[in-house]
XYZ file of C-alpha atoms in Angstrom:
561
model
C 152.723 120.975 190.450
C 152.791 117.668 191.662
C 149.774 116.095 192.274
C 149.030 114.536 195.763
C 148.568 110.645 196.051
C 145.517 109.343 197.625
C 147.393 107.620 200.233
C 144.874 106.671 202.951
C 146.155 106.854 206.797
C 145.845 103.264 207.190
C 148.564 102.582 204.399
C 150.761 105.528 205.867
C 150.353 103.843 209.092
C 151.320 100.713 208.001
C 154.725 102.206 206.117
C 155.685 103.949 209.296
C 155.242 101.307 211.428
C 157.527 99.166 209.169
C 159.928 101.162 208.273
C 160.496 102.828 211.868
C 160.201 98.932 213.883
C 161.397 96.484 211.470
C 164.259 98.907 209.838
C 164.537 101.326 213.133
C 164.129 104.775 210.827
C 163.883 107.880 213.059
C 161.518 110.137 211.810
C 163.491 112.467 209.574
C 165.069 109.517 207.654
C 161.365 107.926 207.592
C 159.974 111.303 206.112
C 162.883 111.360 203.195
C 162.344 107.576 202.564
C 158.303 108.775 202.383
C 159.772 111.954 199.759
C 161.652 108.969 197.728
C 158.743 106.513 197.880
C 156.133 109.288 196.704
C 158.472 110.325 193.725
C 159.182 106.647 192.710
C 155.306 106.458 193.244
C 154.647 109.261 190.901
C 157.307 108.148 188.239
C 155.594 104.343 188.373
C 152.427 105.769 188.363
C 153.269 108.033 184.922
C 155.081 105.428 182.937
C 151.414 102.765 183.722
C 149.374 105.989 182.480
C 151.531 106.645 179.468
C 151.492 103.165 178.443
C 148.037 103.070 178.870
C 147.441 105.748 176.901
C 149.823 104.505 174.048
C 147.724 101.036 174.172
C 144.748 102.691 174.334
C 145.473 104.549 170.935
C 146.557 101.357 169.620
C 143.320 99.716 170.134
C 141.317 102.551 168.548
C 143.571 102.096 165.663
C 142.793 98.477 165.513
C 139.900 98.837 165.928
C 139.468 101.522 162.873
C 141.381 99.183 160.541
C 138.937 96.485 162.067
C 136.127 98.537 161.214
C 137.651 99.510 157.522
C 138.291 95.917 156.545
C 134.201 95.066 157.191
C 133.234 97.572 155.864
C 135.654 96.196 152.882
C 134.602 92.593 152.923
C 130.939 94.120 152.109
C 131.867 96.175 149.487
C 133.197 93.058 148.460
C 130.240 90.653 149.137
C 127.959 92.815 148.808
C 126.125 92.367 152.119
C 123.902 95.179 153.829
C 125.878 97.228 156.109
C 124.405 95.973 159.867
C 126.449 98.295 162.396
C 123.704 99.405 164.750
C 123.834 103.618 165.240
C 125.123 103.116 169.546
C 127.832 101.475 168.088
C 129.106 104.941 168.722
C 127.989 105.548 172.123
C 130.111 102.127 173.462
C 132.753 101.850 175.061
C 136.046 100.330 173.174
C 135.875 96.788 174.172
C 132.280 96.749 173.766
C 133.326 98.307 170.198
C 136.173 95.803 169.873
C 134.173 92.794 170.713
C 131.044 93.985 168.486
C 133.235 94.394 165.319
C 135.119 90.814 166.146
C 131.257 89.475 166.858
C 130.435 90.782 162.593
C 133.621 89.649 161.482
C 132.753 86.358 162.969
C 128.972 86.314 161.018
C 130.484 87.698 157.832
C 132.904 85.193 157.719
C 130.032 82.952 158.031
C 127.773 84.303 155.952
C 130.488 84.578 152.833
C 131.531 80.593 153.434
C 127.874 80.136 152.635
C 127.392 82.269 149.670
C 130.707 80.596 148.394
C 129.404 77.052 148.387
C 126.174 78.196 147.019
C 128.299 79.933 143.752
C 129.823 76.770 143.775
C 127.112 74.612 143.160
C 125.729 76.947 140.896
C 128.955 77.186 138.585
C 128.753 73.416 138.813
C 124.719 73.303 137.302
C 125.477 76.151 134.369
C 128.668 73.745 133.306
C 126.113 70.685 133.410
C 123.456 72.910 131.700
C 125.881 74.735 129.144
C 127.438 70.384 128.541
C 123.873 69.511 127.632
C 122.840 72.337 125.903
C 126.075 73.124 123.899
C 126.133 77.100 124.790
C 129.461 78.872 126.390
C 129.218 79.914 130.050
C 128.310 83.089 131.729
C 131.007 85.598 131.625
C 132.602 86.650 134.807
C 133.190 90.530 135.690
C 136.189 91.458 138.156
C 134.258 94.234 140.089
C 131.389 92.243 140.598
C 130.220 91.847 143.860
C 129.331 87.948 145.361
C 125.635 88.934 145.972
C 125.281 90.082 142.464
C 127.186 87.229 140.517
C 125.196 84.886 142.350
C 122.143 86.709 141.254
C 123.355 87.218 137.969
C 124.439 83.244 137.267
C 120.953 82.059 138.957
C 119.279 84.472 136.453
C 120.961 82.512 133.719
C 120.905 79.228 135.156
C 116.897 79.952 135.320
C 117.497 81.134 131.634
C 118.995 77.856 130.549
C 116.152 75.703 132.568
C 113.931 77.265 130.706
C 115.924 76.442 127.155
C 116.456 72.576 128.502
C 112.881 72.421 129.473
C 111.463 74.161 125.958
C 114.235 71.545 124.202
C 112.239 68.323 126.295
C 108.967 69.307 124.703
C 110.005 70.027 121.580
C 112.053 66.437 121.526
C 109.220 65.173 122.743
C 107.180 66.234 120.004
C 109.623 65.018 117.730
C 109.467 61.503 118.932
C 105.897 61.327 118.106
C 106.144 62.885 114.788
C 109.233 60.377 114.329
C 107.763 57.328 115.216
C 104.589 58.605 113.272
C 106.751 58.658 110.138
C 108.855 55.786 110.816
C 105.770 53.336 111.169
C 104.143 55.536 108.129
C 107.485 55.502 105.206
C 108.718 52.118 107.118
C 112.178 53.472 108.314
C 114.275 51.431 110.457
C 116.953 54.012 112.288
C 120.537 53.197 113.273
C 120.845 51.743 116.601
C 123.807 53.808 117.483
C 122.089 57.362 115.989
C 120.342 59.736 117.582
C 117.447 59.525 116.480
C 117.010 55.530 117.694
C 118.047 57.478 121.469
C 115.344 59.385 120.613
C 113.051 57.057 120.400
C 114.634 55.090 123.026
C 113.381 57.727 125.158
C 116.955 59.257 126.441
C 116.210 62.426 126.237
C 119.509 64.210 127.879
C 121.701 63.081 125.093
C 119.416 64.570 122.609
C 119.365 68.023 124.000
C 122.820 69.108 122.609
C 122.144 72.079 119.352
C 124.042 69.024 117.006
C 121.395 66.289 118.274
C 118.643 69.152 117.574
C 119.760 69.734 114.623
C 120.066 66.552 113.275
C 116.834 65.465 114.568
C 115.763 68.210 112.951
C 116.899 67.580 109.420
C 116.207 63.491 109.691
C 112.416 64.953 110.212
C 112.271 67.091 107.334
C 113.536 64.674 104.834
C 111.437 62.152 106.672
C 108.282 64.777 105.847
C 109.666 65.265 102.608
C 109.403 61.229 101.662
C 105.757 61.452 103.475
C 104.693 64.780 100.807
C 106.001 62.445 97.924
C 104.459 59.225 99.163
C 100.898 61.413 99.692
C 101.255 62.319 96.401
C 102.124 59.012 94.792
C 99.341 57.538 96.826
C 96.984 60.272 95.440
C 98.435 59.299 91.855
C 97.642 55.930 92.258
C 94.185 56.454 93.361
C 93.093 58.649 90.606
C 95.303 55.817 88.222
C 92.473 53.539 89.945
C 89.450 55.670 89.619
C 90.401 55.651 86.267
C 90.831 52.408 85.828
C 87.397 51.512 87.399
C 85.940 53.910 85.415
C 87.121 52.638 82.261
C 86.660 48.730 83.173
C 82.946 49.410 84.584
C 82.452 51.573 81.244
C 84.343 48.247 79.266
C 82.989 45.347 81.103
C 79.452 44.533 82.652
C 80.999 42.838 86.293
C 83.459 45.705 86.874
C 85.751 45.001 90.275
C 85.285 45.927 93.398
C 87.181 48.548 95.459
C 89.585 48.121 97.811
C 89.948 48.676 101.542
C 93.516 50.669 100.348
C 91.649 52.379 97.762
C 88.753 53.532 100.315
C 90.967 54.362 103.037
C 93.708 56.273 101.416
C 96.190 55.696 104.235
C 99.582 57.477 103.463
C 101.261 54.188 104.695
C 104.180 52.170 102.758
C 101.725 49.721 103.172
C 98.646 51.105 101.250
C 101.233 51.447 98.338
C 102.273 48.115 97.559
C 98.322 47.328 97.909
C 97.471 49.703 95.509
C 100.231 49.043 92.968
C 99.442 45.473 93.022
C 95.872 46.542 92.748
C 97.091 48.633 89.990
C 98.926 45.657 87.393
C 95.754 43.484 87.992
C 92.985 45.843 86.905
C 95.844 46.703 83.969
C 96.248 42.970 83.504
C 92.524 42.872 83.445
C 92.583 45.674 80.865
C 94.789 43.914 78.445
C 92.593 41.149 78.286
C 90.435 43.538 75.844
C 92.822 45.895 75.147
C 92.227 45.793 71.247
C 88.362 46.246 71.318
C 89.432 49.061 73.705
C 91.682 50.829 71.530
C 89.522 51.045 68.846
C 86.983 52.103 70.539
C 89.446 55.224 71.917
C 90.391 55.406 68.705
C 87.174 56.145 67.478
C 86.363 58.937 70.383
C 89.506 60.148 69.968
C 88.832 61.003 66.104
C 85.195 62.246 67.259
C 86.661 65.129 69.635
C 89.329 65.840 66.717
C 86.367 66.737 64.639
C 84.147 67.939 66.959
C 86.909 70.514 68.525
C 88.492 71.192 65.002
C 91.564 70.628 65.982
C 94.725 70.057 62.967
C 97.737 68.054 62.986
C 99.671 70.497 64.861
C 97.758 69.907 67.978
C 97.092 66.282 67.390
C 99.580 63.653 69.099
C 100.430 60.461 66.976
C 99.153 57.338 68.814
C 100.456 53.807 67.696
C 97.239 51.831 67.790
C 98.413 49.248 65.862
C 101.160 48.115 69.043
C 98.980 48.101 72.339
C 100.946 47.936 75.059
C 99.962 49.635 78.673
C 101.956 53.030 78.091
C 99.910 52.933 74.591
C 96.188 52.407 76.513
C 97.263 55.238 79.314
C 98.617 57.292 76.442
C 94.899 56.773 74.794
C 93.415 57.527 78.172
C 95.672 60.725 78.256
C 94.881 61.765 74.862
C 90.851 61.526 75.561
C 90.678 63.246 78.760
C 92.540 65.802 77.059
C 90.556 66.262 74.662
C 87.960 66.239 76.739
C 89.003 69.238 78.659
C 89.882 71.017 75.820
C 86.471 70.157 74.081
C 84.743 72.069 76.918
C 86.967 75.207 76.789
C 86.573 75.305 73.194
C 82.967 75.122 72.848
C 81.833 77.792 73.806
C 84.221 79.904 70.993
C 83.721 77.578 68.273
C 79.703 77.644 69.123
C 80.358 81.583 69.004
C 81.981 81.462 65.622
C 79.744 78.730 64.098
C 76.653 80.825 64.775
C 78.580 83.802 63.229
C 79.941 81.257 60.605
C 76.204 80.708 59.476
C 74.977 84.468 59.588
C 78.017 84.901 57.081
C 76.941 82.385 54.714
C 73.449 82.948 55.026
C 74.376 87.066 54.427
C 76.573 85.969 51.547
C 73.323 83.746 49.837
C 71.237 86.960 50.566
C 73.734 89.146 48.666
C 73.730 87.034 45.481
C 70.524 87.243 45.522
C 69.479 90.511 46.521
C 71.250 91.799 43.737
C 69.635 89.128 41.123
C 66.951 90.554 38.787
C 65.513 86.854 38.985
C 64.145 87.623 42.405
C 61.460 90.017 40.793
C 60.066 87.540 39.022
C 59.659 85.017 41.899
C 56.071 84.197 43.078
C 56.188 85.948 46.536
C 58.573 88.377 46.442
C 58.650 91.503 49.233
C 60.842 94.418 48.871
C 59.891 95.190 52.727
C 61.170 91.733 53.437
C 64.033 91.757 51.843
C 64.583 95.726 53.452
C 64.010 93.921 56.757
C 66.414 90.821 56.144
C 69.519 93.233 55.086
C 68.558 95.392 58.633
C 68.684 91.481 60.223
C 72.134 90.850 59.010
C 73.268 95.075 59.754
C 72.495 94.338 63.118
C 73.326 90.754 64.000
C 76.262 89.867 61.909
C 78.577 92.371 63.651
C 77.193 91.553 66.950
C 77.776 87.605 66.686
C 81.605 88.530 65.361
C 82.106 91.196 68.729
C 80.809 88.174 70.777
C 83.228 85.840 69.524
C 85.927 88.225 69.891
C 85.139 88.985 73.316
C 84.983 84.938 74.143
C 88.481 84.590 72.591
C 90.331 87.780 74.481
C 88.920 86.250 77.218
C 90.450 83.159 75.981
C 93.752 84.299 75.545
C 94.170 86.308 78.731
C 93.949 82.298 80.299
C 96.224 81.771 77.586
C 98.875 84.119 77.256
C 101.429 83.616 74.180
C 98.678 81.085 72.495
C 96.702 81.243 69.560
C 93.316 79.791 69.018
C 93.449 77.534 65.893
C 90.737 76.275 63.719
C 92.536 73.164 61.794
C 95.596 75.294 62.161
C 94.221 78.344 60.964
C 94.342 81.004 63.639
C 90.319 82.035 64.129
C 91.471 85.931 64.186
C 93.391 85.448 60.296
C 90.257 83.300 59.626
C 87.703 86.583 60.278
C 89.960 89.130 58.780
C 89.972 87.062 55.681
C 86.774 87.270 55.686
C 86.246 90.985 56.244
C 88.913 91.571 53.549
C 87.076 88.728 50.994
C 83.833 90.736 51.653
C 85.499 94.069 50.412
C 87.197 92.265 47.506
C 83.983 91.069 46.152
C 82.399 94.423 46.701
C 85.045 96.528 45.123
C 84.825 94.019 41.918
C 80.845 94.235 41.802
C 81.167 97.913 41.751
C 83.788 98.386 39.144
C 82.203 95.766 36.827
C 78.888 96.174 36.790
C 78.464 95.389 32.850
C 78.988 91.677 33.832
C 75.292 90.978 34.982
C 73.874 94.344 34.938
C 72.273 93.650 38.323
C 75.303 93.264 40.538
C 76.136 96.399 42.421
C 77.513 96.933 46.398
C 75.818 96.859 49.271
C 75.854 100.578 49.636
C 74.737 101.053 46.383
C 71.947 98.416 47.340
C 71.149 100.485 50.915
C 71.424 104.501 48.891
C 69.878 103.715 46.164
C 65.996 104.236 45.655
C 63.931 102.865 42.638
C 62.829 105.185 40.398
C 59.140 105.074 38.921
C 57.353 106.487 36.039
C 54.582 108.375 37.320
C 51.075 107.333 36.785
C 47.776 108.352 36.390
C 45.175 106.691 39.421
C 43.464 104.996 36.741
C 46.530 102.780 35.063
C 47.822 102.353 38.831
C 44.587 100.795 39.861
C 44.850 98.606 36.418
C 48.333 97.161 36.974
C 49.864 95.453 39.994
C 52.514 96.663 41.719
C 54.764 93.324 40.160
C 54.590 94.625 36.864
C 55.196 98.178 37.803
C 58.438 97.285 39.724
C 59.134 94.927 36.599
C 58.927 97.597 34.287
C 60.959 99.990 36.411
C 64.013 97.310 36.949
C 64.002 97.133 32.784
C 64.528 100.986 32.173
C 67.057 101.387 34.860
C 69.007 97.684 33.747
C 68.905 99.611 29.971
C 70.732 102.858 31.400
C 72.873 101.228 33.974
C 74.927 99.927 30.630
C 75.759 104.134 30.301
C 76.353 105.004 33.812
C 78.519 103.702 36.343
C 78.037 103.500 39.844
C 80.998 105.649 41.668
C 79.607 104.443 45.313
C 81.718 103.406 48.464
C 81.074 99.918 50.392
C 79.264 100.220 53.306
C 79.899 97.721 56.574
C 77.059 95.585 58.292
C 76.678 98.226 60.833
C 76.055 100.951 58.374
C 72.799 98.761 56.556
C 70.276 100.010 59.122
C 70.185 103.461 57.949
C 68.850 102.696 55.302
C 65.583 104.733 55.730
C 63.568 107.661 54.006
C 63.913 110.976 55.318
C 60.744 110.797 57.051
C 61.556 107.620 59.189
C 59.730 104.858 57.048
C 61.957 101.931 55.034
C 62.077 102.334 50.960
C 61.818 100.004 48.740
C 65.670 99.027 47.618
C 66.448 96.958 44.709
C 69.436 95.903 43.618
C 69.191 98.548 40.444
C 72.320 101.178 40.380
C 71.752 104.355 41.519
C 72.683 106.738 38.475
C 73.499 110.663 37.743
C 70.571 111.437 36.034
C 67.099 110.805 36.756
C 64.720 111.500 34.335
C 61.782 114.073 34.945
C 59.384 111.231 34.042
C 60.411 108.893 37.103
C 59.857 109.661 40.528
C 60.081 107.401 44.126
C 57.978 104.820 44.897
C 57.888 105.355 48.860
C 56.007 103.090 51.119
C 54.346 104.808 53.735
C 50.367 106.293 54.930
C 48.706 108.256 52.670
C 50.707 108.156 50.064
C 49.012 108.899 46.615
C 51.305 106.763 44.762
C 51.187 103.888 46.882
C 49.516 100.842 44.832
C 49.499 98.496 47.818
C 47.498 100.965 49.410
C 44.776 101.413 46.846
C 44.470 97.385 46.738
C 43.859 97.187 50.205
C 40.206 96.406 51.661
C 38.722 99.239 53.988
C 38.341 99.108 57.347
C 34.723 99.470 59.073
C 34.999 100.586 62.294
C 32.289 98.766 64.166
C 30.616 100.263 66.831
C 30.627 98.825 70.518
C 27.712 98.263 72.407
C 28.179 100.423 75.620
């Protein structure tokens, strides 16, 4: 069905009038004209709506391939999404001139993000130029926003190298020119290291500048170590020198400003070396009273240290030259230390040195029959002497042993020599001379008849006759020991003494069976004992105790209250 056009009467009026006047239509010819107009109407009317209709669907295609391509280009960006939510609710050339409006700003706002990634490539290539490292690597997929985050994060990253690099270079131009005015080191102009100092601190940043700034430092501090050292060298070569001149002559020189101040300077060394060759010049002056004089001390600690030729070093005193007086001075102060790290060991084995000799004197004559006969003789004496040396002789060798280990843990693969006798071989010689001599004593005792071991001397008790009270209180205990010695000297030449040697640590058991010391001779302690002979103790209340009967009585004397 056809639809009606909304022809107002004026219009119709209007037609009618001009086509009935002007072309002289009767009414039936106007009303098909008005059937021809309407359908020509209609078919104008449909072709303006279908082509409407067809533009129309173009423009919301457009429009959707608009829309696709910004939402693209920020994807690509990576700019926030800012369609507002009535974008929906507008009509299509609102919609159209919206989208063209963001298009317009994106554009925009992406020419502005690509000059600022511009200038920031350009700063990491000056930055990665100065400080010799590769450029950040660029990802495909990555969006604008986010390289330009990521290369600012990096740029930042490198600032922070190139500013770490100026402070460090920084502090290597003081320690430079520290060291240069200290060893007196001129740089090359055209190095890096005179840029340095020159204060041009972008060409130095590079990883080659660093590291040969780096390395010129280190050798630099390396020459500075070896100068401090030298310059301490020279100072105790002074102090030495001073020492020896004030202990040679009665005006000795003064110090030095170099020798007070110790600067490590190139400076302080040729002031101190000259120093040096005059006090040595000065020294050769009276270098021959000097050398004998060393000479002298030098012999002195030999002796005094015991030391033999193969710890001695041959001096030429006869040719005095400077290397011979520092070789002198060399030779004393060693023996100097060495003279207090010995003494205390050879004090040690000195003192047990003399309890040896003095034990060996006691032997001979402890086991003398002469001794009897000597004005002042005491058996209880002599007991207590031979306890002395039990107790103290092996307790003066364990100290000198312990001083030596402790010794030769300081010095490991060393021995400690006495005039080139190692002090060990020296006491085991002497432990093995001791049991030599007492092995001989026992198996000869027909030689002297009074000879006999020292276990023999520490076992054996002396037999006595016994006696009535009245001949004990006639004779003296002198001529009762006398006459005991003679009988048991006479059998001693029928008997021999089968007896093992005792050490020094087994003399102080020595003792009766009640607790109280016997008196021990030097008389062999035989098989047989005859009936008539008994055991002179020495003890309280003994009956057969002569010493006892001779002594005076004691009065008690009463206290006044």
């Amino acid at each position: 069905m056809t639809e009606i056009l909304p022809i107002d009467s004026l219009m119709i009026d209007r037609w009618t009038n001009q086509w009935m006047k002007q072309l002289g239509f009767n009414h039936e010819q106007l009303l098909k004209r008005n059937t021809k107009v309407e359908q020509f109407s209609r078919f104008v009317l449909d072709r303006i709506q279908t082509k409407k209709s067809i533009d129309i669907t173009k423009r919301e295609q457009l429009l959707l391939e608009t829309l696709r391509e910004y939402e693209h280009r920020l994807s690509r960006t990576g700019f926030e999404n800012d369609i507002r939510e009535e974008f929906e609710n507008m009509k299509l050339k609102q919609k159209e001139l919206y989208i063209e409006k963001r298009h317009q700003e994106l554009d925009l706002k992406e020419e502005k993000y690509i000059k600022e990634l511009d200038q920031l490539f350009q700063n990491e290539r000056s930055l990665c130029q100065i400080l010799t490292v590769t450029q950040m690597e660029i990802i495909t997929d990555e969006t604008l926003v986010k390289r330009i985050e990521r290369l600012q994060d990096y740029i930042n990253t490198l600032n922070k190298i190139k500013t770490e690099r100026l402070t460090t270079i920084k502090s290597y131009r003081t320690r430079l020119n520290d060291l240069c005015n200290r060893l007196d080191v001129k740089p090359d102009n055209l190095s890096i290291i005179c840029q340095l100092i020159d204060e041009k601190y972008e060409s130095c940043l590079t990883t080659d500048s660093l590291d040969q700034i780096e390395s010129f430092l280190n050798k630099l501090e390396c020459k500075s170590e070896e100068q401090e050292k030298y310059v301490n060298t020279l100072v105790g070569t002074l102090e030495k020198l001073y020492a020896k001149l004030a202990r040679d002559d009665a005006s000795p020189p003064k110090r030095s400003a170099a020798y007070i101040l110790r600067h490590n300077t190139a400076e302080t060394v040729k002031q101190l070396e000259n120093e040096i060759a005059q006090l040595q010049a000065k020294r050769m002056a009276t270098s021959q009273a000097y050398c004998a004089s060393m000479r002298k001390k030098i012999e002195e600690l030999y002796e005094q240290c015991q030391i033999g030729g193969s710890e001695r070093r041959p001096i030429d005193f006869e040719k005095i030259t400077p290397a011979i007086l520092d070789e002198c001075d060399r030779e004393y102060d060693r023996l100097d230390d060495m003279y207090h790290v010995r003494k205390p060991i050879l004090d040690a084995f000195e003192q047990w040195k003399l309890l040896v000799q003095q034990h060996s004197e006691f032997q001979k004559k402890s086991t003398s029959a002469a001794r009897f006969h000597e004005r002042g003789y005491s058996a209880v004496k002599e007991q207590a002497e031979r306890k002395r040396f039990a107790i103290a002789l092996p307790k003066a060798e364990r100290t000198c042993l312990n001083i030596l280990e402790q010794w030769e843990k300081e010095h490991t693969n060393q021995q400690f020599l006495i005039n080139d006798i190692p002090i060990r071989q020296i006491i085991e010689q002497q432990h093995i001379g001791t049991s030599n001599t007492t092995a001989t004593t026992v198996s000869n005792p027909s030689t002297t008849g009074l000879k006999t071991s020292t276990s023999s001397i520490g076992l054996t008790a002396v037999p006595q006759r016994t006696l009535s009270k009245n001949n004990i209180r006639k004779k003296s205990l002198r001529h009762v020991v006398k006459h005991t010695v003679e009988q048991q000297v006479s059998q001693s030449h029928h008997h021999e003494a089968d007896e093992d040697t005792l050490e020094f640590t087994q003399l102080e058991n020595i003792k009766h069976f009640n607790g109280l010391p016997r008196i021990v001779t030097s008389t062999p302690k035989t098989e047989k004992i005859n009936s008539n002979h008994s055991v002179v103790d020495i003890g309280r209340n003994k009956t057969n105790d002569p010493i006892h009967k001779r002594r005076p009585s004691k009065r008690l004397i009463p206290t006044r209250r």
